[in-house]
Amino acid sequence: MLTSKVEKTLNAQLELEASSSQTYLAMASWAETQGLGGIAEFLFMHSDEEREHMLKLLKYINERGGHAIVPQLDAPAVEYGSIQTVFQTLLDHEVMVSQAINDCVAVCIDESDYTTQNFLQWYVAEQLEEEALARTIMDKLKLIGGDKGGLYLFDRDIATLTV
Ligand code: OFO
């Protein structure tokens, strides 16, 4: 059984994962309108992953006797200006999510809920990977700078990027 403090914390994290999914979906849609099909595909996939993160939390909360709340979300940005802006926003967002996960872990320790603390370790590991991938992408975009040919190749090859 979850304490009400842990339940509230996990529901807040569920909301954050849902809003990450929406944000990346909006980025994907913008990239598609810019003719950047590869980047759009990458972002569509990333959006799906965040939805999976949200669902994993939803199921866990209910399984442990809590009530997972499906939140109302603010609309994400529509225009992003440049692909650098998209991925800098994504990196900043992931850093913020990592901090939020760490805060959830701290609440679990505080509430002596070691089962949930253990469940959250999956998110801790996942965030490490996501931040590293976002940093790799930003490094590549810095190399490309304003070079259109470089952007063409980046758009073609982004699907093969891993950490
Ligand atoms: Fe990348 O945010 Fe989920 O965990």
CSV table of C-alpha atoms and ligand atoms in Angstrom, one decimal:
chain,number,residue,atom,x,y,z
A,1,MET,CA,0.0,0.0,0.0
A,2,LEU,CA,1.3,3.4,-0.9
A,3,THR,CA,1.4,6.2,1.6
A,4,SER,CA,-0.6,9.2,0.4
A,5,LYS,CA,2.6,11.2,0.1
A,6,VAL,CA,4.2,8.6,-2.2
A,7,GLU,CA,0.9,8.3,-4.2
A,8,LYS,CA,0.8,12.1,-4.7
A,9,THR,CA,4.5,12.2,-5.7
A,10,LEU,CA,4.1,9.3,-8.2
A,11,ASN,CA,1.0,11.0,-9.7
A,12,ALA,CA,3.0,14.2,-10.2
A,13,GLN,CA,5.6,12.2,-12.0
A,14,LEU,CA,2.9,10.5,-14.1
A,15,GLU,CA,1.8,14.0,-15.2
A,16,LEU,CA,5.4,15.0,-16.0
A,17,GLU,CA,5.9,11.9,-18.2
A,18,ALA,CA,2.6,12.6,-20.0
A,19,SER,CA,3.6,16.2,-20.6
A,20,SER,CA,7.0,15.0,-21.9
A,21,SER,CA,5.2,12.8,-24.4
A,22,GLN,CA,3.0,15.7,-25.6
A,23,THR,CA,6.0,18.0,-25.9
A,24,TYR,CA,7.9,15.5,-28.0
A,25,LEU,CA,4.9,14.9,-30.1
A,26,ALA,CA,4.6,18.6,-30.8
A,27,MET,CA,8.3,18.8,-31.7
A,28,ALA,CA,7.8,15.8,-34.0
A,29,SER,CA,4.9,17.5,-35.8
A,30,TRP,CA,6.9,20.7,-36.2
A,31,ALA,CA,10.0,18.8,-37.6
A,32,GLU,CA,7.7,17.0,-40.1
A,33,THR,CA,6.4,20.4,-41.4
A,34,GLN,CA,10.1,21.4,-41.9
A,35,GLY,CA,10.7,18.4,-44.2
A,36,LEU,CA,12.9,16.8,-41.5
A,37,GLY,CA,11.3,13.3,-41.7
A,38,GLY,CA,14.1,11.4,-39.9
A,39,ILE,CA,14.1,13.8,-36.9
A,40,ALA,CA,10.3,13.7,-36.8
A,41,GLU,CA,10.4,9.9,-36.7
A,42,PHE,CA,12.9,10.0,-33.9
A,43,LEU,CA,10.7,12.4,-31.9
A,44,PHE,CA,7.5,10.4,-32.6
A,45,MET,CA,9.3,7.4,-31.2
A,46,HIS,CA,10.5,9.4,-28.2
A,47,SER,CA,7.0,10.6,-27.5
A,48,ASP,CA,5.8,7.0,-27.5
A,49,GLU,CA,8.5,6.0,-25.0
A,50,GLU,CA,7.4,8.8,-22.7
A,51,ARG,CA,3.8,7.5,-22.9
A,52,GLU,CA,5.2,4.1,-21.9
A,53,HIS,CA,6.9,5.7,-18.9
A,54,MET,CA,3.6,7.3,-18.0
A,55,LEU,CA,1.7,4.0,-18.3
A,56,LYS,CA,4.2,2.1,-16.2
A,57,LEU,CA,3.6,4.6,-13.4
A,58,LEU,CA,-0.1,4.4,-13.9
A,59,LYS,CA,-0.2,0.7,-13.6
A,60,TYR,CA,2.2,0.6,-10.6
A,61,ILE,CA,0.2,3.2,-8.6
A,62,ASN,CA,-3.0,1.2,-9.1
A,63,GLU,CA,-1.3,-2.1,-8.4
A,64,ARG,CA,-0.1,-0.8,-5.0
A,65,GLY,CA,-3.6,0.2,-4.0
A,66,GLY,CA,-3.4,3.9,-5.0
A,67,HIS,CA,-5.4,5.7,-7.7
A,68,ALA,CA,-3.5,6.9,-10.8
A,69,ILE,CA,-5.0,10.1,-12.0
A,70,VAL,CA,-5.0,10.9,-15.8
A,71,PRO,CA,-4.0,14.6,-15.8
A,72,GLN,CA,-5.1,17.6,-17.9
A,73,LEU,CA,-2.1,19.0,-19.7
A,74,ASP,CA,-1.1,22.4,-20.9
A,75,ALA,CA,-0.6,22.7,-24.7
A,76,PRO,CA,3.0,22.4,-25.7
A,77,ALA,CA,4.7,25.0,-27.9
A,78,VAL,CA,3.8,25.0,-31.6
A,79,GLU,CA,6.9,26.6,-33.2
A,80,TYR,CA,10.5,25.8,-32.4
A,81,GLY,CA,12.5,28.0,-34.7
A,82,SER,CA,15.4,25.7,-35.2
A,83,ILE,CA,16.4,22.1,-34.7
A,84,GLN,CA,19.0,23.2,-32.2
A,85,THR,CA,16.2,24.8,-30.2
A,86,VAL,CA,14.2,21.5,-30.3
A,87,PHE,CA,17.1,19.4,-28.9
A,88,GLN,CA,18.3,22.0,-26.4
A,89,THR,CA,14.7,22.1,-25.1
A,90,LEU,CA,14.7,18.3,-25.0
A,91,LEU,CA,18.0,18.1,-23.1
A,92,ASP,CA,16.9,20.7,-20.6
A,93,HIS,CA,13.6,18.9,-20.2
A,94,GLU,CA,15.3,15.5,-19.6
A,95,VAL,CA,17.7,17.1,-17.0
A,96,MET,CA,14.6,18.5,-15.2
A,97,VAL,CA,12.9,15.0,-15.4
A,98,SER,CA,16.0,13.4,-13.9
A,99,GLN,CA,15.8,15.8,-11.0
A,100,ALA,CA,12.1,15.0,-10.5
A,101,ILE,CA,12.9,11.3,-10.4
A,102,ASN,CA,15.6,11.8,-7.8
A,103,ASP,CA,13.1,13.8,-5.8
A,104,CYS,CA,10.6,10.9,-6.0
A,105,VAL,CA,13.3,8.5,-4.7
A,106,ALA,CA,14.0,10.9,-1.8
A,107,VAL,CA,10.3,10.9,-0.9
A,108,CYS,CA,10.3,7.1,-0.9
A,109,ILE,CA,13.3,6.9,1.4
A,110,ASP,CA,11.7,9.4,3.6
A,111,GLU,CA,8.5,7.3,3.8
A,112,SER,CA,10.4,4.0,4.1
A,113,ASP,CA,8.8,2.8,0.9
A,114,TYR,CA,11.7,0.7,-0.4
A,115,THR,CA,9.5,-1.2,-2.9
A,116,THR,CA,8.7,2.0,-4.7
A,117,GLN,CA,12.3,3.2,-4.4
A,118,ASN,CA,13.3,-0.1,-6.1
A,119,PHE,CA,10.6,0.4,-8.8
A,120,LEU,CA,12.0,3.9,-9.5
A,121,GLN,CA,15.5,2.6,-10.2
A,122,TRP,CA,14.4,1.7,-13.7
A,123,TYR,CA,13.6,5.4,-14.3
A,124,VAL,CA,16.9,6.5,-12.8
A,125,ALA,CA,18.8,4.2,-15.3
A,126,GLU,CA,16.5,5.3,-18.2
A,127,GLN,CA,17.2,9.0,-17.5
A,128,LEU,CA,20.9,8.4,-17.6
A,129,GLU,CA,20.6,7.1,-21.1
A,130,GLU,CA,18.2,9.7,-22.3
A,131,GLU,CA,20.4,12.6,-21.0
A,132,ALA,CA,23.5,11.0,-22.6
A,133,LEU,CA,21.7,10.6,-26.0
A,134,ALA,CA,20.4,14.2,-25.9
A,135,ARG,CA,23.9,15.4,-25.2
A,136,THR,CA,25.4,13.4,-28.1
A,137,ILE,CA,22.8,14.9,-30.3
A,138,MET,CA,23.6,18.4,-29.2
A,139,ASP,CA,27.3,17.8,-29.8
A,140,LYS,CA,26.6,16.7,-33.3
A,141,LEU,CA,24.3,19.7,-33.9
A,142,LYS,CA,27.1,22.0,-32.7
A,143,LEU,CA,29.4,20.4,-35.3
A,144,ILE,CA,26.9,20.9,-38.0
A,145,GLY,CA,26.3,24.6,-37.2
A,146,GLY,CA,24.5,26.2,-40.1
A,147,ASP,CA,25.6,23.7,-42.7
A,148,LYS,CA,22.5,22.5,-44.7
A,149,GLY,CA,24.3,19.4,-46.1
A,150,GLY,CA,25.2,18.4,-42.5
A,151,LEU,CA,21.6,18.8,-41.4
A,152,TYR,CA,20.5,16.6,-44.4
A,153,LEU,CA,22.8,13.9,-43.3
A,154,PHE,CA,21.9,14.3,-39.6
A,155,ASP,CA,18.2,13.9,-40.5
A,156,ARG,CA,19.0,10.8,-42.5
A,157,ASP,CA,21.1,9.2,-39.8
A,158,ILE,CA,19.5,10.2,-36.5
A,159,ALA,CA,17.7,6.9,-36.2
A,160,THR,CA,21.1,5.1,-35.9
A,161,LEU,CA,22.2,7.2,-32.9
A,162,THR,CA,22.6,5.4,-29.7
A,163,VAL,CA,24.7,5.8,-26.5
B,1,OFO,FE1,12.6,11.0,-20.4
B,1,OFO,O1,11.3,11.1,-19.2
B,1,OFO,FE2,10.5,9.5,-19.0
B,1,OFO,O2,11.4,9.0,-17.6
